[in-house]
Short mmCIF file of C-alpha atoms and ligand atoms in Angstrom, two decimals:
data_model
loop_
_atom_site.label_atom_id
_atom_site.label_comp_id
_atom_site.label_asym_id
_atom_site.label_seq_id
_atom_site.Cartn_x
_atom_site.Cartn_y
_atom_site.Cartn_z
CA UNK A 1 0.00 0.00 0.00
CA UNK A 2 1.41 3.36 -1.03
CA UNK A 3 1.78 6.27 1.33
CA UNK A 4 2.31 9.99 0.79
CA UNK A 5 4.97 11.89 2.66
CA UNK A 6 4.05 15.56 2.70
CA UNK A 7 6.02 18.46 4.14
CA UNK A 8 3.88 21.56 4.65
CA UNK A 9 4.66 25.23 4.34
CA UNK A 10 4.94 26.03 0.65
CA UNK A 11 2.39 28.24 -1.09
CA UNK A 12 1.15 26.69 -4.33
CA UNK A 13 2.10 28.89 -7.24
CA UNK A 14 1.68 28.10 -10.93
CA UNK A 15 -0.72 26.24 -13.17
CA UNK A 16 -2.28 22.79 -12.80
CA UNK A 17 -4.07 21.13 -15.69
CA UNK A 18 -7.38 19.61 -14.67
CA UNK A 19 -8.29 16.20 -16.12
CA UNK A 20 -11.55 14.74 -17.35
CA UNK A 21 -14.39 14.15 -14.89
CA UNK A 22 -14.36 10.68 -13.38
CA UNK A 23 -18.06 10.99 -12.57
CA UNK A 24 -18.87 11.82 -16.19
CA UNK A 25 -16.54 9.18 -17.61
CA UNK A 26 -18.09 6.32 -15.58
CA UNK A 27 -21.64 6.69 -16.96
CA UNK A 28 -20.26 7.42 -20.44
CA UNK A 29 -18.43 4.09 -20.38
CA UNK A 30 -21.60 2.33 -19.22
CA UNK A 31 -23.46 3.98 -22.13
CA UNK A 32 -21.29 2.00 -24.57
CA UNK A 33 -23.34 -1.07 -23.55
CA UNK A 34 -26.30 0.45 -25.41
CA UNK A 35 -24.78 -0.09 -28.86
CA UNK A 36 -22.98 -2.75 -30.88
CA UNK A 37 -20.78 -0.09 -32.44
CA UNK A 38 -17.59 1.42 -30.98
CA UNK A 39 -17.83 4.42 -28.67
CA UNK A 40 -14.71 6.57 -28.51
CA UNK A 41 -14.28 8.60 -25.34
CA UNK A 42 -11.65 11.30 -24.93
CA UNK A 43 -10.38 13.04 -21.81
CA UNK A 44 -10.86 9.91 -19.70
CA UNK A 45 -8.90 10.31 -16.47
CA UNK A 46 -6.37 7.62 -15.64
CA UNK A 47 -7.72 6.78 -12.18
CA UNK A 48 -8.53 3.54 -10.44
CA UNK A 49 -12.34 3.77 -10.67
CA UNK A 50 -12.00 3.96 -14.44
CA UNK A 51 -9.79 0.87 -14.43
CA UNK A 52 -12.43 -0.89 -12.31
CA UNK A 53 -15.13 0.01 -14.81
CA UNK A 54 -12.97 -1.24 -17.68
CA UNK A 55 -12.53 -4.56 -15.88
CA UNK A 56 -16.27 -4.74 -15.34
CA UNK A 57 -17.05 -4.15 -19.02
CA UNK A 58 -14.35 -6.60 -20.12
CA UNK A 59 -15.79 -9.24 -17.77
CA UNK A 60 -19.07 -8.89 -19.71
CA UNK A 61 -17.36 -9.41 -23.06
CA UNK A 62 -16.66 -5.81 -24.12
CA UNK A 63 -13.56 -4.97 -26.14
CA UNK A 64 -11.70 -2.06 -24.61
CA UNK A 65 -8.85 -0.35 -26.37
CA UNK A 66 -6.67 2.17 -24.59
CA UNK A 67 -4.92 5.06 -26.35
CA UNK A 68 -1.16 5.48 -26.06
CA UNK A 69 1.14 8.49 -25.86
CA UNK A 70 -0.68 11.69 -26.80
CA UNK A 71 -3.93 9.71 -26.98
CA UNK A 72 -3.36 8.22 -23.55
CA UNK A 73 -6.65 9.59 -22.22
CA UNK A 74 -8.68 8.06 -25.01
CA UNK A 75 -10.59 4.79 -24.66
CA UNK A 76 -12.52 2.94 -27.34
CA UNK A 77 -15.22 0.60 -26.10
CA UNK A 78 -17.04 -1.91 -28.23
CA UNK A 79 -19.87 -3.96 -26.72
CA UNK A 80 -20.70 -5.98 -29.85
CA UNK A 81 -20.54 -9.34 -28.11
CA UNK A 82 -21.78 -9.01 -24.58
CA UNK A 83 -21.88 -12.50 -23.16
CA UNK A 84 -22.24 -12.00 -19.47
CA UNK A 85 -24.61 -9.24 -18.31
CA UNK A 86 -23.45 -9.34 -14.72
CA UNK A 87 -21.73 -6.97 -12.27
CA UNK A 88 -20.20 -9.14 -9.57
CA UNK A 89 -19.96 -8.20 -5.92
CA UNK A 90 -16.15 -8.01 -6.01
CA UNK A 91 -16.35 -5.06 -8.42
CA UNK A 92 -19.49 -3.38 -7.11
CA UNK A 93 -18.19 -3.36 -3.53
CA UNK A 94 -15.09 -1.41 -4.56
CA UNK A 95 -17.06 1.03 -6.67
CA UNK A 96 -20.75 1.73 -6.22
CA UNK A 97 -20.95 3.38 -9.63
CA UNK A 98 -20.74 -0.15 -11.10
CA UNK A 99 -24.52 -0.18 -10.64
CA UNK A 100 -24.65 2.22 -13.61
CA UNK A 101 -24.59 -0.82 -15.91
CA UNK A 102 -27.99 -2.01 -14.66
CA UNK A 103 -30.18 0.20 -16.86
CA UNK A 104 -28.11 -0.14 -20.06
CA UNK A 105 -27.90 -3.94 -19.70
CA UNK A 106 -31.65 -4.43 -19.34
CA UNK A 107 -32.30 -2.02 -22.19
CA UNK A 108 -29.89 -3.68 -24.64
CA UNK A 109 -29.74 -7.33 -23.50
CA UNK A 110 -33.13 -7.73 -21.84
CA UNK A 111 -31.53 -8.89 -18.62
CA UNK A 112 -29.00 -7.90 -15.97
CA UNK A 113 -27.61 -9.31 -12.77
CA UNK A 114 -26.02 -6.70 -10.58
CA UNK A 115 -24.77 -7.07 -7.05
CA UNK A 116 -26.31 -4.83 -4.42
CA UNK A 117 -23.66 -2.38 -3.30
CA UNK A 118 -24.16 -2.80 0.44
CA UNK A 119 -22.96 -0.19 2.90
CA UNK A 120 -19.94 1.93 2.24
CA UNK A 121 -17.77 4.25 4.25
CA UNK A 122 -19.98 7.29 3.69
CA UNK A 123 -23.33 5.74 4.49
CA UNK A 124 -25.87 3.17 3.39
CA UNK A 125 -26.27 4.45 -0.18
CA UNK A 126 -29.11 2.25 -1.40
CA UNK A 127 -30.17 1.82 -5.06
CA UNK A 128 -33.90 1.51 -4.42
CA UNK A 129 -34.64 4.46 -6.71
CA UNK A 130 -32.84 2.81 -9.66
CA UNK A 131 -34.94 -0.31 -9.08
CA UNK A 132 -38.25 1.53 -8.68
CA UNK A 133 -37.57 3.48 -11.86
CA UNK A 134 -36.73 0.38 -13.89
CA UNK A 135 -39.96 -1.23 -12.69
CA UNK A 136 -41.83 1.84 -13.97
CA UNK A 137 -40.22 1.14 -17.34
CA UNK A 138 -41.61 -2.40 -17.28
CA UNK A 139 -38.66 -4.42 -15.99
CA UNK A 140 -39.28 -7.41 -13.75
CA UNK A 141 -36.98 -7.29 -10.78
CA UNK A 142 -36.11 -9.92 -8.25
CA UNK A 143 -33.57 -9.91 -5.50
CA UNK A 144 -31.65 -13.00 -4.45
CA UNK A 145 -28.36 -13.79 -2.76
CA UNK A 146 -27.40 -10.11 -2.68
CA UNK A 147 -28.01 -9.64 -6.40
CA UNK A 148 -30.63 -7.71 -8.31
CA UNK A 149 -31.90 -9.58 -11.35
CA UNK A 150 -33.76 -7.50 -13.87
CA UNK A 151 -35.39 -8.60 -17.09
CA UNK A 152 -37.63 -7.18 -19.80
CA UNK A 153 -38.38 -8.11 -23.42
CA UNK A 154 -38.34 -4.45 -24.27
CA UNK A 155 -38.61 -1.62 -21.80
CA UNK A 156 -41.48 0.76 -22.34
CA UNK A 157 -41.62 4.48 -21.63
CA UNK A 158 -43.05 5.60 -18.32
CA UNK A 159 -43.41 8.47 -15.89
CA UNK A 160 -40.78 8.49 -13.16
CA UNK A 161 -40.73 10.99 -10.32
CA UNK A 162 -37.67 10.54 -8.12
CA UNK A 163 -38.53 10.63 -4.39
CA UNK A 164 -35.05 11.96 -3.79
CA UNK A 165 -32.54 13.50 -6.17
CA UNK A 166 -30.01 10.90 -7.27
CA UNK A 167 -27.18 11.48 -9.72
CA UNK A 168 -26.36 7.94 -10.84
CA UNK A 169 -30.06 7.02 -10.53
CA UNK A 170 -30.95 9.75 -13.04
CA UNK A 171 -28.13 8.57 -15.33
CA UNK A 172 -29.00 4.89 -15.06
CA UNK A 173 -32.67 5.40 -15.94
CA UNK A 174 -31.94 7.96 -18.65
CA UNK A 175 -29.74 5.35 -20.35
CA UNK A 176 -32.40 2.65 -19.95
CA UNK A 177 -35.12 4.88 -21.40
CA UNK A 178 -33.18 5.65 -24.59
CA UNK A 179 -34.05 2.20 -25.98
CA UNK A 180 -37.53 1.91 -24.44
CA UNK A 181 -40.64 1.88 -26.56
CA UNK A 182 -42.34 5.28 -26.38
CA UNK A 183 -41.70 8.33 -24.27
CA UNK A 184 -40.31 8.57 -20.74
CA UNK A 185 -40.80 11.59 -18.54
CA UNK A 186 -38.47 11.87 -15.53
CA UNK A 187 -39.08 14.47 -12.83
CA UNK A 188 -37.02 15.66 -9.86
CA UNK A 189 -33.88 14.62 -11.75
CA UNK A 190 -30.31 15.47 -10.73
CA UNK A 191 -29.09 18.59 -12.55
CA UNK A 192 -25.35 17.87 -12.28
CA UNK A 193 -23.20 18.74 -15.33
CA UNK A 194 -22.27 15.06 -15.53
CA UNK A 195 -25.93 14.20 -16.30
CA UNK A 196 -25.98 16.76 -19.12
CA UNK A 197 -22.66 15.41 -20.45
CA UNK A 198 -24.05 11.88 -20.54
CA UNK A 199 -27.14 13.10 -22.42
CA UNK A 200 -24.86 14.85 -24.93
CA UNK A 201 -23.07 11.56 -25.59
CA UNK A 202 -26.32 9.59 -25.82
CA UNK A 203 -27.79 12.10 -28.28
CA UNK A 204 -24.64 11.75 -30.41
CA UNK A 205 -25.37 8.00 -30.36
CA UNK A 206 -28.83 8.63 -31.77
CA UNK A 207 -30.88 9.00 -28.59
CA UNK A 208 -33.58 11.66 -28.30
CA UNK A 209 -33.20 13.29 -24.89
CA UNK A 210 -34.39 16.77 -23.94
CA UNK A 211 -33.96 18.69 -20.73
CA UNK A 212 -30.88 16.96 -19.25
CA UNK A 213 -29.26 19.40 -16.81
CA UNK A 214 -32.72 20.52 -15.61
CA UNK A 215 -34.98 18.69 -13.19
CA UNK A 216 -37.31 17.43 -15.94
CA UNK A 217 -35.97 15.13 -18.62
CA UNK A 218 -37.97 13.80 -21.57
CA UNK A 219 -36.70 10.82 -23.53
CA UNK A 220 -38.21 9.59 -26.78
CA UNK A 221 -37.18 5.94 -27.05
CA UNK A 222 -35.49 4.75 -30.24
CA UNK A 223 -34.98 1.25 -31.70
CA UNK A 224 -31.20 1.30 -31.81
CA UNK A 225 -28.22 3.46 -30.91
CA UNK A 226 -24.99 3.75 -32.87
CA UNK A 227 -21.34 4.52 -32.15
CA UNK A 228 -20.08 8.03 -31.37
CA UNK A 229 -17.06 10.02 -30.33
CA UNK A 230 -17.24 12.23 -27.27
CA UNK A 231 -14.96 14.36 -25.12
CA UNK A 232 -15.65 14.11 -21.38
CA UNK A 233 -16.14 17.39 -19.47
CA UNK A 234 -13.44 18.57 -17.04
CA UNK A 235 -13.52 17.32 -13.47
CA UNK A 236 -15.08 20.06 -11.34
CA UNK A 237 -14.19 18.27 -8.10
CA UNK A 238 -10.53 17.88 -9.02
CA UNK A 239 -10.50 21.56 -10.07
CA UNK A 240 -12.21 22.57 -6.82
CA UNK A 241 -9.73 20.57 -4.76
CA UNK A 242 -6.79 22.43 -6.34
CA UNK A 243 -8.54 25.78 -5.95
CA UNK A 244 -8.98 25.12 -2.23
CA UNK A 245 -5.37 23.96 -1.94
CA UNK A 246 -4.25 27.23 -3.57
CA UNK A 247 -6.42 29.30 -1.24
CA UNK A 248 -5.35 27.39 1.85
CA UNK A 249 -1.63 27.66 1.21
CA UNK A 250 -1.78 31.42 0.52
CA UNK A 251 -0.86 30.70 -3.07
CA UNK A 252 -1.52 32.05 -6.53
CA UNK A 253 -2.76 29.09 -8.50
CA UNK A 254 -4.40 28.59 -11.86
CA UNK A 255 -6.58 25.57 -12.49
CA UNK A 256 -6.44 25.23 -16.27
CA UNK A 257 -8.69 23.23 -18.64
CA UNK A 258 -11.68 23.37 -16.34
CA UNK A 259 -15.14 24.88 -16.61
CA UNK A 260 -15.55 27.68 -14.02
CA UNK A 261 -19.32 27.69 -14.63
CA UNK A 262 -19.46 24.27 -12.95
CA UNK A 263 -17.71 25.65 -9.86
CA UNK A 264 -20.16 28.47 -9.07
CA UNK A 265 -21.17 27.60 -5.50
CA UNK A 266 -17.61 26.84 -4.43
CA UNK A 267 -16.10 29.99 -5.94
CA UNK A 268 -18.80 32.17 -4.33
CA UNK A 269 -18.07 30.60 -0.97
CA UNK A 270 -14.34 31.15 -1.33
CA UNK A 271 -14.91 34.81 -2.15
CA UNK A 272 -16.96 35.06 1.05
CA UNK A 273 -13.89 33.65 2.83
CA UNK A 274 -11.77 36.50 1.43
CA UNK A 275 -10.12 34.68 -1.45
CA UNK A 276 -9.70 36.53 -4.74
CA UNK A 277 -10.97 34.57 -7.75
CA UNK A 278 -10.45 35.30 -11.43
CA UNK A 279 -12.07 33.19 -14.11
CA UNK A 280 -12.04 33.06 -17.86
CA UNK A 281 -13.63 30.56 -20.27
CA UNK A 282 -11.62 27.60 -19.12
CA UNK A 283 -9.52 28.46 -16.13
CA UNK A 284 -9.81 29.64 -12.56
CA UNK A 285 -7.14 31.66 -10.80
CA UNK A 286 -7.16 31.80 -7.04
CA UNK A 287 -5.14 34.46 -5.26
CA UNK A 288 -5.00 34.13 -1.49
CA UNK A 289 -3.16 37.16 -0.17
CA UNK A 290 -5.18 37.91 2.95
CA UNK A 291 -6.32 36.10 6.08
CA UNK A 292 -9.14 33.62 5.37
CA UNK A 293 -12.49 34.37 7.06
CA UNK A 294 -14.92 31.75 8.36
CA UNK A 295 -18.11 31.04 6.41
CA UNK A 296 -20.86 28.46 6.93
CA UNK A 297 -21.54 25.93 4.24
CA UNK A 298 -24.37 23.45 3.56
CA UNK A 299 -24.05 20.74 0.95
CA UNK A 300 -26.82 20.49 -1.60
CA UNK A 301 -27.53 18.94 -4.95
CA UNK A 302 -26.15 20.84 -7.94
CA UNK A 303 -26.07 23.79 -8.39
CA UNK A 304 -25.62 23.94 -4.60
CA UNK A 305 -22.35 23.37 -2.76
CA UNK A 306 -21.17 19.83 -3.68
CA UNK A 307 -20.92 17.15 -1.02
CA UNK A 308 -17.75 16.03 -2.83
CA UNK A 309 -16.10 19.35 -1.80
CA UNK A 310 -17.26 19.31 1.81
CA UNK A 311 -14.18 17.61 3.27
CA UNK A 312 -11.72 19.88 1.45
CA UNK A 313 -13.72 22.93 2.54
CA UNK A 314 -13.56 21.74 6.14
CA UNK A 315 -9.78 21.76 5.95
CA UNK A 316 -9.90 25.33 4.65
CA UNK A 317 -12.24 26.29 7.51
CA UNK A 318 -9.66 25.13 10.07
CA UNK A 319 -7.40 27.92 8.79
CA UNK A 320 -10.09 30.63 8.59
CA UNK A 321 -10.55 33.20 11.34
CA UNK A 322 -13.82 32.51 13.23
CA UNK A 323 -16.39 29.73 13.44
CA UNK A 324 -17.67 27.89 10.36
CA UNK A 325 -20.61 25.50 10.51
CA UNK A 326 -20.39 22.78 7.87
CA UNK A 327 -23.68 20.95 7.28
CA UNK A 328 -23.78 17.72 5.27
CA UNK A 329 -27.22 17.16 3.75
CA UNK A 330 -26.55 14.47 1.13
CA UNK A 331 -24.84 11.60 2.96
CA UNK A 332 -25.37 10.63 6.57
CA UNK A 333 -21.86 9.64 7.52
CA UNK A 334 -19.45 11.85 5.70
CA UNK A 335 -17.31 13.40 8.43
CA UNK A 336 -14.59 10.76 8.84
CA UNK A 337 -11.95 13.33 7.92
CA UNK A 338 -12.96 15.49 10.90
CA UNK A 339 -11.35 13.12 13.40
CA UNK A 340 -8.12 12.98 11.41
CA UNK A 341 -8.06 16.77 11.13
CA UNK A 342 -8.52 16.99 14.91
CA UNK A 343 -5.49 14.71 15.29
CA UNK A 344 -3.58 17.29 13.28
CA UNK A 345 -4.66 20.07 15.65
CA UNK A 346 -7.99 21.28 14.26
CA UNK A 347 -10.83 22.29 16.57
CA UNK A 348 -13.90 20.51 15.14
CA UNK A 349 -17.02 19.29 16.94
CA UNK A 350 -19.34 17.01 15.02
CA UNK A 351 -23.01 17.13 16.04
CA UNK A 352 -25.08 14.85 13.79
CA UNK A 353 -25.01 16.27 10.29
CA UNK A 354 -23.22 19.46 11.42
CA UNK A 355 -19.57 20.06 12.10
CA UNK A 356 -18.57 23.20 13.95
CA UNK A 357 -15.07 24.28 12.98
CA UNK A 358 -13.30 26.88 15.11
CA UNK A 359 -10.35 28.55 13.43
CA UNK A 360 -7.71 29.36 13.11
CA UNK A 361 -5.67 26.62 14.77
CA UNK A 362 -2.21 25.67 13.59
CA UNK A 363 -2.03 22.18 12.08
CA UNK A 364 0.85 19.91 12.89
CA UNK A 365 2.05 16.79 11.15
CA UNK A 366 0.75 13.40 12.24
CA UNK A 367 0.35 9.93 10.84
CA UNK A 368 -3.14 10.02 9.30
CA UNK A 369 -5.28 7.59 7.33
CA UNK A 370 -7.41 8.03 4.26
CA UNK A 371 -10.94 6.72 4.73
CA UNK A 372 -12.64 7.60 1.45
CA UNK A 373 -11.84 9.45 -1.71
CA UNK A 374 -12.68 13.06 -0.82
CA UNK A 375 -11.72 12.70 2.84
CA UNK A 376 -8.26 11.73 1.60
CA UNK A 377 -8.06 14.86 -0.52
CA UNK A 378 -8.87 16.97 2.54
CA UNK A 379 -5.99 15.37 4.44
CA UNK A 380 -3.52 15.93 1.62
CA UNK A 381 -4.31 19.62 1.54
CA UNK A 382 -4.25 19.84 5.35
CA UNK A 383 -0.74 18.40 5.25
CA UNK A 384 0.29 21.14 2.81
CA UNK A 385 -0.13 23.71 5.60
CA UNK A 386 0.90 21.53 8.54
CA UNK A 387 4.06 22.04 10.44
CA UNK A 388 6.47 19.15 9.73
CA UNK A 389 6.15 15.95 7.77
CA UNK A 390 2.80 14.16 7.49
CA UNK A 391 2.60 10.51 6.52
CA UNK A 392 -0.67 9.70 4.82
CA UNK A 393 -1.58 6.05 4.71
CA UNK A 394 -3.96 4.15 2.37
CA UNK A 395 -3.60 6.52 -0.55
CA UNK A 396 -5.35 3.98 -2.76
CA UNK A 397 -8.49 5.84 -1.79
CA UNK A 398 -7.18 8.99 -3.43
CA UNK A 399 -5.98 7.08 -6.51
CA UNK A 400 -9.61 6.10 -7.12
CA UNK A 401 -10.40 9.60 -8.29
CA UNK A 402 -7.29 11.77 -8.67
CA UNK A 403 -4.75 11.15 -11.41
CA UNK A 404 -1.23 11.37 -9.99
CA UNK A 405 -2.21 14.11 -7.57
CA UNK A 406 1.27 14.16 -6.07
CA UNK A 407 2.89 15.02 -9.42
CA UNK A 408 0.38 17.77 -10.11
CA UNK A 409 0.85 19.30 -6.65
CA UNK A 410 4.64 19.00 -6.88
CA UNK A 411 4.62 20.92 -10.16
CA UNK A 412 3.26 23.98 -8.31
CA UNK A 413 5.62 23.83 -5.37
CA UNK A 414 4.23 21.28 -2.93
CA UNK A 415 6.61 18.95 -1.16
CA UNK A 416 4.92 15.60 -1.57
CA UNK A 417 6.19 12.20 -2.57
CA UNK A 418 4.77 8.73 -2.84
CA UNK A 419 6.42 5.82 -1.15
CA UNK A 420 5.60 2.18 -1.78
CA UNK A 421 5.19 -0.28 1.02
CA UNK A 422 8.51 -1.61 2.20
CA UNK A 423 8.72 -5.30 1.60
CA UNK A 424 9.63 -7.28 4.71
CA UNK A 425 13.32 -8.02 4.67
CA UNK A 426 14.14 -11.56 3.64
CA UNK A 427 15.80 -13.60 6.35
CA UNK A 428 19.52 -13.62 5.66
CA UNK A 429 20.57 -16.73 3.78
CA UNK A 430 22.69 -19.04 5.91
CA UNK A 431 26.36 -18.83 5.11
CA UNK A 432 27.55 -21.65 2.94
CA UNK A 433 29.79 -23.97 4.85
CA UNK A 434 32.62 -25.77 3.23
C1 UD1 B 501 -22.88 10.59 -7.15
C2 UD1 B 501 -21.39 10.80 -7.32
C3 UD1 B 501 -20.74 11.07 -5.98
C4 UD1 B 501 -21.44 12.21 -5.26
C5 UD1 B 501 -22.94 11.98 -5.22
C6 UD1 B 501 -23.71 13.18 -4.67
C7 UD1 B 501 -20.88 9.43 -9.26
C8 UD1 B 501 -20.23 8.22 -9.82
N1 UD1 B 501 -20.82 9.61 -7.94
O1 UD1 B 501 -23.04 9.43 -6.33
O2 UD1 B 501 -19.36 11.39 -6.20
O3 UD1 B 501 -20.96 12.31 -3.94
O4 UD1 B 501 -23.46 11.72 -6.53
O5 UD1 B 501 -23.44 14.30 -5.41
O6 UD1 B 501 -21.41 10.24 -10.00
N2 UD1 B 501 -30.16 7.47 -2.65
C9 UD1 B 501 -31.21 6.67 -2.27
N3 UD1 B 501 -31.64 5.70 -3.15
C10 UD1 B 501 -31.08 5.51 -4.38
C11 UD1 B 501 -30.02 6.34 -4.76
C12 UD1 B 501 -29.58 7.31 -3.88
O7 UD1 B 501 -31.74 6.80 -1.17
O8 UD1 B 501 -31.52 4.62 -5.11
C13 UD1 B 501 -29.68 8.52 -1.72
C14 UD1 B 501 -28.22 8.30 -1.30
O9 UD1 B 501 -28.10 7.42 -0.22
C15 UD1 B 501 -27.81 9.72 -0.95
C16 UD1 B 501 -28.59 10.58 -1.96
O10 UD1 B 501 -29.66 9.75 -2.40
O11 UD1 B 501 -28.21 10.05 0.35
C17 UD1 B 501 -27.79 11.04 -3.15
O12 UD1 B 501 -27.11 9.94 -3.72
P1 UD1 B 501 -26.75 9.85 -5.25
O13 UD1 B 501 -26.96 11.17 -5.91
O14 UD1 B 501 -27.45 8.68 -5.85
O15 UD1 B 501 -25.22 9.55 -5.21
P2 UD1 B 501 -24.43 8.70 -6.25
O16 UD1 B 501 -25.12 8.85 -7.57
O17 UD1 B 501 -24.17 7.35 -5.72
#
């Protein structure tokens, strides 16, 4: 297991290039199931969740071709011969987004067998809304031995109103409805940019989707979809993580190749904290030349403040003057980073879904552990302002969603390096005797 060794104290100055959005790439890859023809995706980040999804598609019989050199972020997927419409527990347990194959499999193959995700570090995260929606589209669903089995001769359009806003649920059912007979109307949909990006790909493949990116989506089912080429949108969470790191370290940092329009709620909040922000079409510059001020934050569905930025924001709040109340409204157990930040010297009290952060307290190095993807990011950036050398364990969590974060941070002045696990020393071989 790799670790990061991070020495704090350097302001981040320079430009970091933001990669493609993991959370847009995952559904886009699942969308390739809907056609026999090749789907070419560009700007795919080289992160572990994407590798997991590739393995999942390959296990079903998909052909996956990876680009090399300058095309290294391109992947061509061809699901001509899908033989095994199943997502096994081993894959789903490491990545919940594996359930995104459920809708496309039933729509194209007429059947799917997908493991239930079970609990995960940040809460129960059920998929009941995916299941309810598929039933509305005419699928028969049974549950046995921890697996969902879904079948349908051909899905038919229906009217789905989500009880709760769900990002992958919206994506899963939107994909399923593209091949259904007739029209599907979905209400109370997630409005995340990743949903709109998926719809853009599906429409290039011949689907007829209107309204993606708003809370009402209308899908006119078609008989067949064809291949397409699509460039994945930039990762707003990776961009936001670097922006916070720049602000926290008193730096002057440019996040390049991103879409500032997707970062609205975060950038507004940072301005409230006293950070200067400059944006143009595809970059954000953060200039942190004054003391940070406390500001409360509440996570909400897009376009609200993203839950995936809550942990990183909490780290920032530890260095702001005053008290910040951080409220988590999307997931019920998403404060694991708080305890680790306290071990580094932060003053944080968690009360249910609220964390009260009193700043500013100096952070000092400690041995800390990553618990989930975004919590890990919050610890990396905390270490960038901590006194001394922090050892961060279990960085595989961060590798799930950030492409070589240590190299990107090093390029703007951070002192961070990755170390592999030391192999236990072999017992010395006995001396040969004459
Ligand atoms: C997606 C993102 C994740 C982000 C989250 C919220 C991907 C691959 N992942 O996750 O990074 O943190 O959105 O922005 O895009 N829920 C149910 N029943 C369901 C589905 C969801 O009760 O069937 C609940 C969840 O437990 C949670 C809330 O709805 O409390 C939102 O979850 P959801 O939007 O589905 O999150 P994901 O799509 O899994």
